[in-house]
Amino acid sequence: VGDLNHKFGNLFSYIERKEIENSVIIVAGDCGIGFDKEDFYTVYLKKLNEDLKEKNVTLLLLRGNHDNPDFFKEERINFSNLKTIPDYSIIEKYEDWDDDKTFQIEYSILCVGGAISVDRMDCIAKDIVNFNSLKLMFQGLSNEELLKMNTKSYFPNETPYFNEQAFDELKEHYKELNLHFVITHTCPSFAPPRDRNSIQHFIIKDEDLVDDLKYERKVMDNIYKRLMDDYHIILEWHYGHFHWFNSEVIKGIHFRLHKDVGYEVDITEINGDYKPYFKE
């Protein structure tokens, strides 16, 4: 599923309309987690977790740029059927008959979050305005106390990162097995979008933005290269972040860009019946 942007209600309505049961749904970032205090999510998502449990649906949340990375790194949301997952998580699907998960993995998914916010200058300005408003309202409090009260809309550690150690451990674990799918928030440089025409108004007021965006995509390039170097035959690469839809085969991999969640949900089913894609 593409960018959720806190529209959990829309997603669950879709689950009900389509009568989805006995499934795992992975959100490819921008879940909208971390803009409110932690207690809010404990209360708000607890009810959703119970609704998901009734349908035997598990919702796994991968971080985007509009998420607080700490919620994912520390797995702060960890209900039975609704969880934030850290970068370089591996989701394994075993054969239906393998209840003990000791025999054959049907397929496996690598999940890596993070991206650059093209609107980060606006977000930073908003955070400063909110902080100054709190300072006027609560003049007896220290800056540290005010910062704890202030909700953030920009997180400096939003950038994806290449984790060499994670790949080394992955290589050791998957000596005779293959990763089949990749889910990220952004994508490699050779996947669409391949230009920056739609964000020129952000580039004008952020002199470091282009270099940081190049770095973001370079991280994804490094992930792709390492997967190829380790001989994983990736069938599909799913991502969000760019607020539009695209589907094409590049270098033998089906790259699928998902739209944001609205009334309708751009959802793709992953199952074990896939065969590798090849360029003609």
Coordinates of N, CA and C in Angstrom, one line a residue, residues 17-137:
R17 N -14.8 -3.3 2.8 CA -15.5 -3.3 1.5 C -15.0 -4.5 0.7
K18 N -13.7 -4.7 0.7 CA -13.2 -5.8 -0.2 C -13.2 -7.2 0.6
E19 N -13.7 -7.1 1.8 CA -13.7 -8.4 2.6 C -12.4 -9.1 2.7
I20 N -11.3 -8.3 3.0 CA -10.0 -8.8 3.1 C -9.8 -9.5 4.5
E21 N -9.4 -10.7 4.5 CA -9.2 -11.4 5.7 C -7.9 -12.3 5.6
N22 N -7.4 -12.7 6.7 CA -6.2 -13.6 6.7 C -5.1 -13.1 5.9
S23 N -4.7 -11.8 6.1 CA -3.7 -11.2 5.2 C -2.7 -10.4 6.1
V24 N -1.6 -10.1 5.5 CA -0.6 -9.1 6.0 C -0.5 -7.9 5.0
I25 N -0.8 -6.7 5.5 CA -0.7 -5.5 4.6 C 0.5 -4.7 5.1
I26 N 1.4 -4.3 4.1 CA 2.5 -3.5 4.4 C 2.4 -2.1 3.8
V27 N 2.5 -1.1 4.6 CA 2.4 0.3 4.1 C 3.8 0.8 3.8
A28 N 4.0 1.2 2.6 CA 5.4 1.6 2.1 C 5.7 3.0 2.5
G29 N 5.5 3.4 3.8 CA 6.0 4.7 4.3 C 4.9 5.8 4.3
D30 N 5.3 6.9 4.9 CA 4.4 8.0 5.2 C 3.1 7.6 5.8
C31 N 3.2 7.0 6.9 CA 2.1 6.5 7.7 C 1.4 7.6 8.5
G32 N 2.2 8.7 8.7 CA 1.7 9.8 9.6 C 1.9 9.5 11.0
I33 N 3.0 8.7 11.4 CA 3.3 8.4 12.8 C 4.3 9.3 13.3
G34 N 4.0 9.9 14.5 CA 5.0 10.7 15.2 C 4.7 12.2 15.2
F35 N 3.6 12.6 14.6 CA 3.2 14.0 14.6 C 2.5 14.4 15.9
D36 N 2.0 13.4 16.6 CA 1.2 13.6 17.8 C 2.0 12.9 18.9
K37 N 1.6 13.1 20.1 CA 2.2 12.5 21.3 C 2.0 11.0 21.3
E38 N 2.9 10.2 21.9 CA 2.8 8.8 21.8 C 1.5 8.2 22.4
D39 N 1.0 8.8 23.5 CA -0.2 8.4 24.1 C -1.4 8.4 23.1
F40 N -1.4 9.3 22.1 CA -2.4 9.4 21.1 C -2.5 8.1 20.3
Y41 N -1.3 7.6 19.9 CA -1.3 6.4 19.1 C -1.7 5.2 19.9
T42 N -1.3 5.2 21.2 CA -1.7 4.0 22.0 C -3.2 3.9 22.1
V43 N -3.9 5.0 22.2 CA -5.4 5.0 22.3 C -6.0 4.8 20.9
Y44 N -5.6 5.6 19.9 CA -6.2 5.6 18.6 C -6.0 4.3 17.9
L45 N -4.8 3.7 17.9 CA -4.5 2.5 17.2 C -4.9 1.2 17.9
K46 N -5.1 1.3 19.2 CA -5.6 0.1 20.0 C -6.9 -0.4 19.4
K47 N -7.8 0.5 19.2 CA -9.1 0.1 18.6 C -9.0 -0.5 17.2
L48 N -8.2 0.2 16.4 CA -7.9 -0.4 15.1 C -7.3 -1.8 15.1
N49 N -6.4 -2.0 16.1 CA -5.8 -3.3 16.2 C -6.8 -4.4 16.5
E50 N -7.8 -4.0 17.3 CA -8.9 -5.0 17.7 C -9.7 -5.3 16.4
D51 N -10.0 -4.3 15.6 CA -10.8 -4.5 14.4 C -10.0 -5.4 13.4
L52 N -8.7 -5.1 13.3 CA -7.8 -5.9 12.4 C -7.8 -7.4 12.9
K53 N -7.7 -7.5 14.2 CA -7.6 -8.9 14.8 C -8.8 -9.7 14.4
E54 N -10.0 -9.1 14.4 CA -11.2 -9.8 14.1 C -11.2 -10.4 12.7
K55 N -10.5 -9.7 11.8 CA -10.4 -10.2 10.4 C -9.1 -11.0 10.1
N56 N -8.3 -11.1 11.2 CA -7.0 -11.8 11.0 C -6.1 -11.1 10.0
V57 N -6.1 -9.8 10.1 CA -5.3 -9.0 9.2 C -4.2 -8.3 10.0
T58 N -3.0 -8.3 9.6 CA -1.9 -7.7 10.3 C -1.4 -6.5 9.4
L59 N -1.3 -5.3 10.0 CA -0.8 -4.1 9.3 C 0.6 -3.8 9.8
L60 N 1.6 -3.8 8.9 CA 2.9 -3.5 9.2 C 3.3 -2.1 8.5
L61 N 3.8 -1.3 9.4 CA 4.1 0.1 8.9 C 5.6 0.4 8.8
L62 N 6.0 0.7 7.6 CA 7.3 1.1 7.2 C 7.5 2.6 7.2
R63 N 8.6 3.2 7.7 CA 8.7 4.6 7.8 C 8.9 5.3 6.4
G64 N 8.3 6.5 6.3 CA 8.6 7.3 5.2 C 9.3 8.6 5.7
N65 N 9.3 9.6 4.9 CA 9.9 10.9 5.4 C 8.9 11.6 6.3
H66 N 7.6 11.4 6.2 CA 6.7 12.0 7.0 C 6.3 11.1 8.2
D67 N 7.3 10.6 8.9 CA 7.1 9.7 10.0 C 8.3 10.0 11.0
N68 N 8.1 9.8 12.3 CA 9.1 9.9 13.2 C 9.9 8.6 13.2
P69 N 11.2 8.6 12.8 CA 11.9 7.4 12.6 C 12.1 6.6 13.9
D70 N 12.0 7.3 15.1 CA 12.2 6.6 16.4 C 11.1 5.6 16.6
F71 N 9.9 5.9 16.2 CA 8.7 5.0 16.4 C 9.0 3.7 15.7
F72 N 9.8 3.7 14.6 CA 10.0 2.5 13.8 C 11.3 1.8 14.3
K73 N 12.3 2.5 14.5 CA 13.6 2.0 15.0 C 13.4 1.3 16.3
E74 N 12.6 1.9 17.2 CA 12.3 1.3 18.5 C 11.1 0.5 18.6
E75 N 10.4 0.3 17.5 CA 9.2 -0.5 17.4 C 8.2 -0.1 18.5
R76 N 7.9 1.2 18.6 CA 7.1 1.7 19.7 C 5.6 1.3 19.6
I77 N 5.2 1.1 18.4 CA 3.8 0.6 18.2 C 3.9 -0.9 17.9
N78 N 3.5 -1.7 18.8 CA 3.7 -3.1 18.8 C 2.5 -3.9 19.3
F79 N 1.4 -3.7 18.6 CA 0.2 -4.4 19.0 C 0.2 -5.8 18.3
S80 N -0.7 -6.6 18.6 CA -0.7 -8.0 18.0 C -0.9 -7.9 16.5
N81 N -1.7 -7.0 15.9 CA -2.0 -7.0 14.5 C -1.6 -5.6 13.9
L82 N -0.8 -4.8 14.5 CA -0.5 -3.5 14.0 C 0.9 -3.1 14.6
K83 N 1.9 -3.0 13.7 CA 3.2 -2.8 14.2 C 4.0 -1.8 13.3
T84 N 4.9 -1.0 13.9 CA 5.9 -0.2 13.2 C 7.1 -1.1 13.1
I85 N 7.7 -1.2 11.9 CA 8.8 -2.1 11.7 C 10.1 -1.3 11.4
P86 N 11.3 -1.7 11.9 CA 12.5 -1.0 11.6 C 13.0 -1.3 10.2
D87 N 13.9 -0.4 9.7 CA 14.6 -0.6 8.4 C 15.3 -1.9 8.4
Y88 N 15.3 -2.5 7.2 CA 16.0 -3.8 7.0 C 15.3 -5.0 7.7
S89 N 14.0 -4.8 7.9 CA 13.2 -5.9 8.3 C 13.0 -6.9 7.2
I90 N 12.9 -8.2 7.5 CA 12.6 -9.2 6.5 C 11.3 -9.9 6.9
I91 N 10.4 -9.8 5.9 CA 9.1 -10.5 6.1 C 9.1 -11.8 5.4
E92 N 8.9 -12.9 6.1 CA 9.0 -14.2 5.5 C 7.6 -14.9 5.4
K93 N 7.3 -15.4 4.3 CA 6.0 -16.1 4.1 C 6.3 -17.6 3.9
Y94 N 5.8 -18.4 4.8 CA 6.1 -19.9 4.8 C 4.9 -20.5 4.1
E95 N 5.1 -21.7 3.6 CA 4.0 -22.5 3.0 C 2.9 -22.6 4.0
D96 N 1.6 -22.6 3.5 CA 0.5 -22.7 4.4 C 0.5 -23.9 5.3
W97 N 1.0 -25.0 4.8 CA 1.0 -26.2 5.7 C 2.1 -26.2 6.7
D98 N 3.1 -25.3 6.6 CA 4.2 -25.3 7.5 C 3.9 -24.4 8.8
D99 N 3.1 -24.9 9.6 CA 2.6 -24.2 10.8 C 3.8 -23.8 11.8
D100 N 4.8 -24.7 11.8 CA 5.9 -24.5 12.7 C 7.0 -23.6 12.1
K101 N 6.9 -23.2 10.8 CA 7.8 -22.4 10.1 C 9.3 -23.0 10.2
T102 N 9.4 -24.2 9.9 CA 10.7 -24.9 10.0 C 11.1 -25.5 8.6
F103 N 10.3 -25.4 7.6 CA 10.7 -26.1 6.3 C 10.9 -25.0 5.2
Q104 N 9.9 -24.8 4.4 CA 10.1 -24.1 3.2 C 9.6 -22.7 3.2
I105 N 10.4 -21.6 3.0 CA 9.9 -20.3 2.9 C 9.4 -20.1 1.4
E106 N 8.1 -19.7 1.4 CA 7.5 -19.5 0.1 C 8.0 -18.3 -0.7
Y107 N 8.1 -17.2 0.1 CA 8.8 -16.0 -0.5 C 9.2 -15.1 0.7
S108 N 10.1 -14.1 0.4 CA 10.5 -13.2 1.5 C 10.6 -11.8 0.9
I109 N 10.5 -10.8 1.8 CA 10.4 -9.4 1.5 C 11.3 -8.6 2.3
L110 N 12.1 -7.7 1.7 CA 13.0 -6.8 2.3 C 12.3 -5.4 2.4
C111 N 12.3 -4.8 3.6 CA 11.7 -3.5 3.8 C 12.7 -2.5 4.3
V112 N 12.8 -1.4 3.6 CA 13.7 -0.3 4.0 C 13.0 1.0 3.8
G113 N 12.9 1.8 4.9 CA 12.2 3.0 4.8 C 13.1 4.3 4.7
G114 N 12.4 5.4 4.7 CA 13.1 6.7 4.7 C 13.1 7.4 3.3
A115 N 13.2 8.7 3.3 CA 13.3 9.5 2.1 C 13.5 11.0 2.6
I116 N 13.8 11.8 1.6 CA 13.9 13.3 1.9 C 12.6 14.0 1.7
S117 N 12.3 14.9 2.6 CA 11.1 15.7 2.4 C 11.4 16.9 1.6
V118 N 10.8 17.0 0.4 CA 11.1 18.2 -0.5 C 10.5 19.4 0.1
D119 N 9.5 19.3 1.0 CA 8.9 20.5 1.7 C 9.5 20.7 3.0
R120 N 10.7 20.3 3.3 CA 11.3 20.4 4.6 C 11.5 21.8 5.1
M121 N 11.7 22.7 4.2 CA 11.9 24.1 4.7 C 10.6 24.7 5.2
D122 N 9.5 24.3 4.6 CA 8.1 24.7 5.1 C 7.8 24.0 6.4
C123 N 8.2 22.7 6.6 CA 8.0 22.0 7.8 C 8.8 22.6 8.9
I124 N 10.1 23.0 8.7 CA 10.9 23.6 9.7 C 10.3 24.9 10.1
A125 N 9.9 25.7 9.2 CA 9.3 27.0 9.5 C 8.0 26.8 10.4
K126 N 7.2 25.8 10.1 CA 6.0 25.5 10.8 C 6.4 25.1 12.3
D127 N 7.4 24.3 12.4 CA 7.9 23.9 13.8 C 8.3 25.1 14.6
I128 N 9.0 26.0 13.9 CA 9.5 27.2 14.7 C 8.4 28.1 15.1
V129 N 7.4 28.3 14.2 CA 6.2 29.1 14.6 C 5.5 28.4 15.8
N130 N 5.3 27.1 15.7 CA 4.6 26.4 16.8 C 5.4 26.6 18.1
F131 N 6.7 26.4 18.1 CA 7.5 26.6 19.3 C 7.4 28.0 19.9
N132 N 7.4 29.0 19.0 CA 7.3 30.4 19.5 C 6.0 30.7 20.1
S133 N 4.9 30.0 19.5 CA 3.6 30.2 20.1 C 3.5 29.6 21.5
L134 N 4.1 28.4 21.7 CA 4.1 27.8 23.0 C 4.9 28.7 24.0
K135 N 6.0 29.3 23.5 CA 6.8 30.1 24.3 C 6.1 31.3 24.9
L136 N 5.2 31.9 24.1 CA 4.3 33.0 24.5 C 3.3 32.5 25.5
M137 N 2.7 31.3 25.2 CA 1.7 30.8 26.1 C 2.1 30.4 27.4

